[in-house]
XYZ file of C-alpha atoms in Angstrom:
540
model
C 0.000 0.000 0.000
C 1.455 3.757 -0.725
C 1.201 6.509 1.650
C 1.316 9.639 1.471
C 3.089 12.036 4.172
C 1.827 15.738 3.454
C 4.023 18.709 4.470
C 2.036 22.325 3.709
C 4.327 25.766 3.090
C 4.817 28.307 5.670
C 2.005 29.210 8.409
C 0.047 26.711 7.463
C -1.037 22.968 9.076
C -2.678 19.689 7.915
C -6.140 21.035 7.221
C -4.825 22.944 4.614
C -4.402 19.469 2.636
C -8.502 18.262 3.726
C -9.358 17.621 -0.079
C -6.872 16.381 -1.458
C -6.250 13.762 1.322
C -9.699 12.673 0.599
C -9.473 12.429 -3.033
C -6.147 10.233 -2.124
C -7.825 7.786 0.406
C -10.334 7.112 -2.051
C -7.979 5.790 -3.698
C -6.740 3.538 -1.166
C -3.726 5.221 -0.148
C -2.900 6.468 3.520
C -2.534 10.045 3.968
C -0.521 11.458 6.821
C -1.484 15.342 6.388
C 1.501 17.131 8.791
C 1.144 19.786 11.443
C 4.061 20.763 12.592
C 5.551 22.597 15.989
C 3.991 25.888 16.578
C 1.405 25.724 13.933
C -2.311 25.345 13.639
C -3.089 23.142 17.039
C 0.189 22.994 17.837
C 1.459 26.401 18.631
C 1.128 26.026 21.938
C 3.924 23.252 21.793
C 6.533 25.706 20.554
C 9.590 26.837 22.682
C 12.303 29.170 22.459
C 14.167 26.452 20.599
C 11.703 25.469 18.198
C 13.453 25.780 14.602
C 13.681 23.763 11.411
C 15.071 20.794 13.349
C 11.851 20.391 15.235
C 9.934 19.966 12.059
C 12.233 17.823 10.650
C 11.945 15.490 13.994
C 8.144 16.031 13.896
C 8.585 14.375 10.112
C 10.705 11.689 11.201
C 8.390 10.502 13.690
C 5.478 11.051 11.182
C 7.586 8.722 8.887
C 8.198 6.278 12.227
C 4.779 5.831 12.604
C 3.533 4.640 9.437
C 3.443 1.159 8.291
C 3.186 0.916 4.862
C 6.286 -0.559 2.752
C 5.647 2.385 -0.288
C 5.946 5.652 1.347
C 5.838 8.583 -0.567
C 6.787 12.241 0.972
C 5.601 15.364 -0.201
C 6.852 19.177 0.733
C 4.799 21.844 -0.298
C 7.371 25.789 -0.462
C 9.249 25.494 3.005
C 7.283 21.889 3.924
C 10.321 20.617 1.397
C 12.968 21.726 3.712
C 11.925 19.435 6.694
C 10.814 16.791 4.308
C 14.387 16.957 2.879
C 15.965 16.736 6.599
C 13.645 13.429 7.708
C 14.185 11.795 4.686
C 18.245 12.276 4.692
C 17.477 10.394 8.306
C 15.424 7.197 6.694
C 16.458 7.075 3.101
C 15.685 3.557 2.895
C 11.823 4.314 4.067
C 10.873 6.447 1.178
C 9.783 5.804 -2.091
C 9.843 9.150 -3.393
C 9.942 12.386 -2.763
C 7.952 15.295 -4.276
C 8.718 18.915 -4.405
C 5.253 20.883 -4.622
C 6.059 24.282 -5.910
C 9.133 24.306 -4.096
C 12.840 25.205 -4.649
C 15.708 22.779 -4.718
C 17.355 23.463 -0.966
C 21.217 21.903 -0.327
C 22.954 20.851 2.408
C 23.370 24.861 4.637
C 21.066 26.444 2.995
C 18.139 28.091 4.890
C 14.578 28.403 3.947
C 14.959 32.176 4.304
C 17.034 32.713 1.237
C 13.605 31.815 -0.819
C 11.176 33.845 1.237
C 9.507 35.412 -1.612
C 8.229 38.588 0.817
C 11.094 40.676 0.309
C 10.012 42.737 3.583
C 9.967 39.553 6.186
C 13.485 37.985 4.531
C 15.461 41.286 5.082
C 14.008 41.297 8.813
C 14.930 37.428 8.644
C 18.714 37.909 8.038
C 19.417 41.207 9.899
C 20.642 40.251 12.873
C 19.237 44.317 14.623
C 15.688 43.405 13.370
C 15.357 39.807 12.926
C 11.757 39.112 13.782
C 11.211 41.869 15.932
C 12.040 40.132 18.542
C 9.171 38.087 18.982
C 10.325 35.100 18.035
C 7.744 34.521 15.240
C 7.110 35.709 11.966
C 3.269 36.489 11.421
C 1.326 35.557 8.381
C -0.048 37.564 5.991
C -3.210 39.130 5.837
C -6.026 37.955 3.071
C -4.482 40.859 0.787
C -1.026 40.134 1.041
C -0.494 36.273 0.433
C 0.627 37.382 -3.444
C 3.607 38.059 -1.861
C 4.054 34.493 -0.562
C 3.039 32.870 -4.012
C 0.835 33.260 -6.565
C -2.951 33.106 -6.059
C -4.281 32.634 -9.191
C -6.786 29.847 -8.998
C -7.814 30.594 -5.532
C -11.459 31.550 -5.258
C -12.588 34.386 -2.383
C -13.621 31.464 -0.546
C -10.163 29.633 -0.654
C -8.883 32.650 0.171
C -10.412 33.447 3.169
C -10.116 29.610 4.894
C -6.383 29.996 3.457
C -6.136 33.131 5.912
C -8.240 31.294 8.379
C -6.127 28.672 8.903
C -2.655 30.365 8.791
C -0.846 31.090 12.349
C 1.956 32.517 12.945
C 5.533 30.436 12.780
C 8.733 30.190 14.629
C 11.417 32.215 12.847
C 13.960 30.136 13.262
C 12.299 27.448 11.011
C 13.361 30.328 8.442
C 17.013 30.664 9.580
C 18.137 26.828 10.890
C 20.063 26.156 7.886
C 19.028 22.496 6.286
C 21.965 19.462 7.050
C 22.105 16.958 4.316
C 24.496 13.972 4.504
C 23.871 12.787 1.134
C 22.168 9.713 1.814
C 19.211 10.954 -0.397
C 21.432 11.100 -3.663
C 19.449 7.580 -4.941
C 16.084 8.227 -3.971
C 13.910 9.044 -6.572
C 12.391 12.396 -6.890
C 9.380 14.037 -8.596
C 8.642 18.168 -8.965
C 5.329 19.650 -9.209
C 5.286 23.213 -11.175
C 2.148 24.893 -10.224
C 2.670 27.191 -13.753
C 1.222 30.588 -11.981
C 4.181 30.303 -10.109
C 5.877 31.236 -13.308
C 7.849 27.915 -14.151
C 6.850 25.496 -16.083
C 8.599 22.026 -17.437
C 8.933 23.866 -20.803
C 10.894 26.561 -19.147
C 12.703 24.491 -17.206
C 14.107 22.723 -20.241
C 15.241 26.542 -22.093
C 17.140 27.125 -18.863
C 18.743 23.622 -19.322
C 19.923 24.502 -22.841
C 22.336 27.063 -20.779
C 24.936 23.945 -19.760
C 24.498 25.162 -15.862
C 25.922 22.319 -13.987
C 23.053 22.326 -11.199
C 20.890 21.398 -13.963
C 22.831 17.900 -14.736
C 21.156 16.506 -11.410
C 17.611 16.720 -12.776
C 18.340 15.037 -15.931
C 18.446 11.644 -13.296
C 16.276 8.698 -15.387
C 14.758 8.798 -11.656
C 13.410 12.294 -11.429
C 10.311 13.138 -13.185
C 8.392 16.212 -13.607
C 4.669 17.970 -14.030
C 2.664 21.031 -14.464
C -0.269 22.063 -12.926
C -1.467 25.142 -13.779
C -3.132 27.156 -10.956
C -1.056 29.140 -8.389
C 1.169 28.208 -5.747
C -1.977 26.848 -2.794
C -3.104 23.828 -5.297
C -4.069 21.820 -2.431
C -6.762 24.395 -2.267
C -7.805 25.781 -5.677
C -6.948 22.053 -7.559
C -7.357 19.466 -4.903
C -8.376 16.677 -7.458
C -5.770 17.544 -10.150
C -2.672 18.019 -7.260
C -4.523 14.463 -5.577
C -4.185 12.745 -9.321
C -0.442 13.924 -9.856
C 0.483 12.732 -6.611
C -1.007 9.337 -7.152
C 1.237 9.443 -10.769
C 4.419 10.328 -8.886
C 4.255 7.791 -6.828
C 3.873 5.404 -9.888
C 6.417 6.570 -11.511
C 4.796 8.830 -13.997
C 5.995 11.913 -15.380
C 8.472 13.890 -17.744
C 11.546 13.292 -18.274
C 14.082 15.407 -19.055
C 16.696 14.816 -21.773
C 19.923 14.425 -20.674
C 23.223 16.010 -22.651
C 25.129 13.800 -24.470
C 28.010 12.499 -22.214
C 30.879 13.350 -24.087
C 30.058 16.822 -24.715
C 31.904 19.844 -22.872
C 29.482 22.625 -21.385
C 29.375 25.519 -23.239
C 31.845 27.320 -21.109
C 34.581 24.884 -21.335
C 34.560 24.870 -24.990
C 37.150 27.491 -26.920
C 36.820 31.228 -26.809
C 35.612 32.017 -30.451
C 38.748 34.176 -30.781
C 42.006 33.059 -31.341
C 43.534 35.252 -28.743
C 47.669 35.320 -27.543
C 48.204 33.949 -24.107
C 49.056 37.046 -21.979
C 50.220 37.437 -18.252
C 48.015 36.488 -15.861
C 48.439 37.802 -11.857
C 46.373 36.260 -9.449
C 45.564 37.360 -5.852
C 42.250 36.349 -3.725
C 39.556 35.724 -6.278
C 40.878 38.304 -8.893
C 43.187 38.068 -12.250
C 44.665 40.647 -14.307
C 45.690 40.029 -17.900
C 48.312 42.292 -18.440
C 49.207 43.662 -21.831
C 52.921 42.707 -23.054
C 55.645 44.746 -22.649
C 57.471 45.412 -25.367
C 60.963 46.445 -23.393
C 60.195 43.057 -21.511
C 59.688 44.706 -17.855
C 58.940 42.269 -15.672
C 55.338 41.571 -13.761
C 55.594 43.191 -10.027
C 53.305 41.180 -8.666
C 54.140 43.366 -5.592
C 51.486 46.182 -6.604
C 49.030 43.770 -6.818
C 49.296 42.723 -3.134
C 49.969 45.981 -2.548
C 46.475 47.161 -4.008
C 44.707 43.999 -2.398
C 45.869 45.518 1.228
C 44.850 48.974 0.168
C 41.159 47.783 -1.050
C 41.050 45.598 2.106
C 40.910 42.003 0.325
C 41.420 38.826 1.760
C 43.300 35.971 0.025
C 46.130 34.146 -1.178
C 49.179 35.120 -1.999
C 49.902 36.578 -5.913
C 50.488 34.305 -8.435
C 52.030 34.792 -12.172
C 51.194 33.293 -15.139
C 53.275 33.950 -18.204
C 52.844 31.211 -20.358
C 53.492 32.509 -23.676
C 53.819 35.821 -22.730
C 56.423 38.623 -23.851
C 56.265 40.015 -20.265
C 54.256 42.366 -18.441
C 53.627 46.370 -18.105
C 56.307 48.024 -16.038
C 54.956 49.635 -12.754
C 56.577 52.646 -13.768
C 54.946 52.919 -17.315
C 51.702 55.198 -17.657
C 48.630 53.467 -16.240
C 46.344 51.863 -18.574
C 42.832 51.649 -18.823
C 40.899 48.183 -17.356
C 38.219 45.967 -18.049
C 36.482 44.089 -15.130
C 34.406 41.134 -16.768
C 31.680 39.414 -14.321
C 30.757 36.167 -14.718
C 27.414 34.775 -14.326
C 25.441 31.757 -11.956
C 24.420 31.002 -9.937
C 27.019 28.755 -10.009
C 27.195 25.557 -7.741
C 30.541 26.654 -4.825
C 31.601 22.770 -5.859
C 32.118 23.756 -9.708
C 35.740 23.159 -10.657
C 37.389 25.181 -12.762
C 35.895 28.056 -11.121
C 34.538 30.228 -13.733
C 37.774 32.864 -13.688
C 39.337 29.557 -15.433
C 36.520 29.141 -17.705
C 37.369 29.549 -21.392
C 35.156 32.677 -22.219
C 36.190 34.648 -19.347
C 40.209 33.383 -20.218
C 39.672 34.550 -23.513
C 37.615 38.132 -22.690
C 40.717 38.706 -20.647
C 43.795 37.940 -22.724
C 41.874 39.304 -25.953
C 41.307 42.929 -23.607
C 45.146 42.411 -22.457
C 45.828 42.300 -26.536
C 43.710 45.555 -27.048
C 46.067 47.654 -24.667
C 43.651 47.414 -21.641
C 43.887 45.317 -18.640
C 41.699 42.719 -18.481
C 40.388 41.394 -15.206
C 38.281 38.133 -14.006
C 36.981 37.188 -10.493
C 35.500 34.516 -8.667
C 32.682 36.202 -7.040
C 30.501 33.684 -4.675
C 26.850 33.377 -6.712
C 26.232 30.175 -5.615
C 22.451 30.671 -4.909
C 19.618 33.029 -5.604
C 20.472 34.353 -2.495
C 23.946 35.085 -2.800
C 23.424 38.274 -5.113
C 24.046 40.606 -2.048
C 27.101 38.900 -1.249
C 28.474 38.951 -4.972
C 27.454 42.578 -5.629
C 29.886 43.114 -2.868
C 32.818 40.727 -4.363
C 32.380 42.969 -7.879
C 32.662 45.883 -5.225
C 35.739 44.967 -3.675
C 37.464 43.749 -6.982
C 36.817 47.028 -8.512
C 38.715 48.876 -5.553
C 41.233 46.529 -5.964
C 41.515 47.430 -9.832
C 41.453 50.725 -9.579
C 44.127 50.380 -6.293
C 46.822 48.804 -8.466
C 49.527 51.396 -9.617
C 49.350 49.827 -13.390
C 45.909 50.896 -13.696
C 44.247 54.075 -14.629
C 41.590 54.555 -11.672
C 39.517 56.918 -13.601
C 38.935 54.724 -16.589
C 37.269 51.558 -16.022
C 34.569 49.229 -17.659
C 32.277 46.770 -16.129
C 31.549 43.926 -18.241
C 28.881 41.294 -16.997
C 27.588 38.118 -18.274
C 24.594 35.813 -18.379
C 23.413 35.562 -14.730
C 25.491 38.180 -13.412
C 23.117 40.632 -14.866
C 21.542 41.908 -12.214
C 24.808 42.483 -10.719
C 24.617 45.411 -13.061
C 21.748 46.927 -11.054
C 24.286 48.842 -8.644
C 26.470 50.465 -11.308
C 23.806 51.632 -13.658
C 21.565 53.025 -10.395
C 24.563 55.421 -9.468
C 27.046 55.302 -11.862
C 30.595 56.743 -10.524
C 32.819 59.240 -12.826
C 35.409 56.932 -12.985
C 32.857 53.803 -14.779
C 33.544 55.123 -18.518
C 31.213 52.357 -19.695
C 28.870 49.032 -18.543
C 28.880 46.487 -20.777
C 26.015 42.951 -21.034
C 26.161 39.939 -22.427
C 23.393 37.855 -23.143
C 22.441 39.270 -20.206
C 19.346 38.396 -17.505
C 18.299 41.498 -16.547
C 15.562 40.946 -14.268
C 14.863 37.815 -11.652
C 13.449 34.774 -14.308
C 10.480 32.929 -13.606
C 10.558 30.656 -10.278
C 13.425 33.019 -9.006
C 12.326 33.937 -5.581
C 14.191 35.524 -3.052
C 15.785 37.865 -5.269
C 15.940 41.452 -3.877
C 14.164 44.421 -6.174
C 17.805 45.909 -6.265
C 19.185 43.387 -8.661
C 16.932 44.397 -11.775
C 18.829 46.543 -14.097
C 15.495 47.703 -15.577
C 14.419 49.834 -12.894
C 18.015 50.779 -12.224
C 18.263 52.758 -15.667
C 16.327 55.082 -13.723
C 19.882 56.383 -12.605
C 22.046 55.836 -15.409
C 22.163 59.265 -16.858
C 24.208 59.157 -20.148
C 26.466 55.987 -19.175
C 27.433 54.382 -22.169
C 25.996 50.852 -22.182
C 26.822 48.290 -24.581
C 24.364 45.088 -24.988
C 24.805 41.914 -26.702
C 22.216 40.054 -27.234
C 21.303 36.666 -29.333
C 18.980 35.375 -31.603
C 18.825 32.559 -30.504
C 18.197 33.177 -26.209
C 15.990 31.235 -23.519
C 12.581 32.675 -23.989
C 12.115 34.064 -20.381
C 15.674 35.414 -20.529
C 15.185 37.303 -23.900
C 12.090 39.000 -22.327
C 14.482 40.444 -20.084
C 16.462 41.379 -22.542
C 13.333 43.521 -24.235
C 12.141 44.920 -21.357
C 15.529 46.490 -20.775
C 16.131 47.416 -24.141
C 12.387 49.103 -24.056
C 13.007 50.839 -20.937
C 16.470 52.308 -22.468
C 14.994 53.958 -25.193
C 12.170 55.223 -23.098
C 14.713 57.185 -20.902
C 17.158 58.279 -23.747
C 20.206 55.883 -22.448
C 22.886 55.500 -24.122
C 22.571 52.059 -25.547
C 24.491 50.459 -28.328
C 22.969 47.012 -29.064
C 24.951 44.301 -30.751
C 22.767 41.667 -32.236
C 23.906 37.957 -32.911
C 20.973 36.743 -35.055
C 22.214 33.374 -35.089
C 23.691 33.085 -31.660
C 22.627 30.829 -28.712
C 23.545 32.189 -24.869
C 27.064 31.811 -24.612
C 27.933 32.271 -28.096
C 31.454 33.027 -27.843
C 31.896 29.588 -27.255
C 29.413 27.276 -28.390
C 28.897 29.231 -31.695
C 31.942 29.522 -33.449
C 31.049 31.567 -36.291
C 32.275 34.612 -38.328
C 29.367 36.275 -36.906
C 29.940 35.374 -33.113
C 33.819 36.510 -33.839
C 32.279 39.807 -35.311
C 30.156 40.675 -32.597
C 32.970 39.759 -29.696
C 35.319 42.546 -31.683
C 32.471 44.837 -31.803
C 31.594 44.713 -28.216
C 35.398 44.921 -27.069
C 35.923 48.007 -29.847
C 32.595 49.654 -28.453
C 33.853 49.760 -24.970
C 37.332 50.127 -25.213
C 35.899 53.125 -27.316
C 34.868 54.733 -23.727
C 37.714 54.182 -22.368
């Protein structure tokens, strides 16, 4: 016999799932609808301690307690965080697990980083304002659970025993971060996309054309997919539909997705598109410089790197040169040069090796800049998750004080360059542009949070931030050939520049796929890579 153990999203308790465990005992399944510690009838069971490792114990006894050999575990937006944390504890009692309109948590990360309300996750992770201090984070009233989740589908009725029902919940179910041991790496999986929500298998499957190596996992013969389109409360505004795609998930049902061929290399391991001289390379913390040759053969001083590290305040290893092929470096002494700081794009996974500075596009936008007369620089800035764009908009920060605190550099002439996901790193630079920024360059760009990409703060979208841009030269690339829900970005930027007079120079690859200047290697992809790198050293 199967059963079913239901986990519901934040504030909200067993009730919540009345239908649809109905519709699924009729069936002849067991249903195990969960309320957890300090919600619904339980609040009054909550302590000072009572955080995400209370639900996930209240789980593991749910899971203790039933009988049946096929048990299949569902977690509904944060319900997949403690269903994730029982399951890693008694791997070999579940059948499957399904993620109901819910993100992909790892081991550390905390259900706060995809709180959708943008309002509740600042208060979550500032350690002044936290909750308030009360220990609890309330619910929202009936007018403000759009900010929680979609709620298309839900009639007024749903609505109001939606609100009804909710209570408030311990905050440090928000902040506990999730511990994973990796026992769940064999058990099968299946994700519900409740298509309100804004993602959708088909979308899913663009995004997968990118090569992003967190995508790889959910190519898994064992992980299988559907859509259901209402908004993110199904269990209340398509109990019967949600009940019938749980009952095919736990057969086995469901899309697959295609898996790239094995022997292929991601995009961004494949050659640059240019055929570009190797040039000298310093390295210090999570920054490079490509330095242009020397013609008199000075040698690198890898000194005034350090140097400038200590004066921008970075932390990190000690400088490394490589000069591989290289006729030597700029003498300290020589005039400083103009610089180019490209920023790569993610999230990407902190277990990727190379790291992207390594990567063959970013090697290649650096040595070809270092050819051009300008220095080229790369960093490792830590995008790992969604929630990591506050963290990386201050590792572009600090790697452009470094930059423009190295002797060999001309401080008042600089370029930001980013890339694919870093996009919305943009948001800063184009909000307040400084004298010294000469020019901000994109690249098949996202320029506003996609689809299904919660937990993104309103400051990362370049589209609003053109409000501040002034006459900052701006120099887009875009491709024929891009993700649908990324090229909408791309549109509602470029629609928003002309409406405020920016100065924008697009550079269309009619042919090109995202990440062109590697995966396309064309006389057109070649053309448009010189154009963008004559457009901006052009500023400079």
């Amino acid at each position: 016999m199967t059963a079913f153990v239901l986990v519901s999203g934040p504030f909200t308790g067993g009730e919540v799932w009345r239908e649809v465990a109905a519709r699924l005992e009729e069936s002849g399944a067991e249903v195990y609808p969960a309320t957890l510690t300090g919600l619904g009838e339980r609040r009054e069971e909550a302590g000072p301690d009572t955080g995400l490792e209370t639900h996930i114990e209240d789980v593991v006894r749910l899971i203790d307690g039933v009988e049946a050999t096929e048990l299949v575990i569902v977690g509904h937006d944060y319900g997949i965080h403690p269903v994730l944390g029982a399951a890693d504890r008694r791997p070999e009692r579940i059948a499957r697990i399904v993620y109901l309109d819910a993100g992909l948590p790892q081991d550390g990360d905390a259900a706060v980083q995809l709180v959708p309300d943008e309002e509740v996750r600042r208060r979550l992770l500032d350690p002044a304002d936290r909750d308030g201090g009360t220990g609890w984070i309330d619910p929202p009233a009936a007018d403000g659970w759009q900010r929680w989740g979609s709620t298309a589908g839900l009639s007024e009725e749903a609505l109001a025993r939606l609100t009804g029902l909710a209570a408030p919940q311990p905050s440090a179910t928000f902040t506990q971060p999730l511990r994973l041991s990796g026992a769940l790496a064999t058990v099968p999986t299946s994700g519900i996309f409740c298509t309100e929500s804004g993602m959708s298998i088909a979308k899913l499957e663009g995004l997968m054309t990118l090569g992003m190596p967190q995508f790889k996992a959910l190519a898994d013969p064992r992980v299988s997919f559907f859509d259901l389109d209402t908004g993110h409360w199904p269990m209340l505004s398509r109990p019967d539909e949600l009940a019938e795609l749980l009952l095919g998930a736990a057969a086995g049902e469901g899309h697959r997705l295609a898996a790239a061929p094995a022997q292929e290399l991601p995009g961004y391991l494949r050659p640059f598109v240019l055929d570009v001289p190797e040039q000298t390379r310093e390295r210090i913390g999570r920054v490079d410089l490509y330095l242009p040759a020397d013609p008199d053969g000075a040698g690198a001083a890898g000194a005034n790197l350090a140097g400038a590290a200590g004066a921008a305040g970075a932390a990190g290893a000690a400088g490394a040169t490589d000069a591989a092929g290289a006729t030597g470096a700029s003498d300290a002494s020589a005039a400083p040069r103009p610089a180019v700081l490209f920023v790569h794009g993610g999230p990407v996974p902190e277990t990727v090796r190379p790291t992207p500075r390594d990567w063959t596009t970013y090697v290649g936008y650096g040595r070809y800049a270092a050819s051009q007369g300008v220095i080229g620089a790369t960093l490792d800035h830590r995008l790992h998750s969604l929630a990591d764009y506050p963290l990386a908009a201050a590792d572009v920060a600090e790697a452009v004080e470094l930059l423009r605190a190295d002797p060999r550099v001309d401080g008042d002439r600089i370029a930001l360059w980013f890339f694919s996901g870093g996009g919305p790193l943009s948001a800063d630079w184009l909000s307040a542009p400084p004298s010294w920024l000469r020019c901000l360059a994109v690249t098949y760009p996202i320029l506003a949070p996609l689809p299904g990409w919660q937990g993104v703060d309103s400051r990362f979208r370049p589209v609003d931030a053109l409000a501040g841009a002034g006459r900052l030269p701006v120099v887009l690339t875009r491709v024929g050939l891009e993700v649908t829900e990324i090229a909408a970005t791309v549109e509602e930027f470029v629609a928003a520049a002309e409406a405020r007079d920016t100065d924008l120079q697009v550079i269309d690859v009619p042919h090109g796929h995202h990440g062109f200047d590697t995966v396309d290697r064309t006389d057109e992809s070649r053309a448009a890579v010189e154009q963008a790198v004559r457009s901006v050293l052009g500023h400079l």
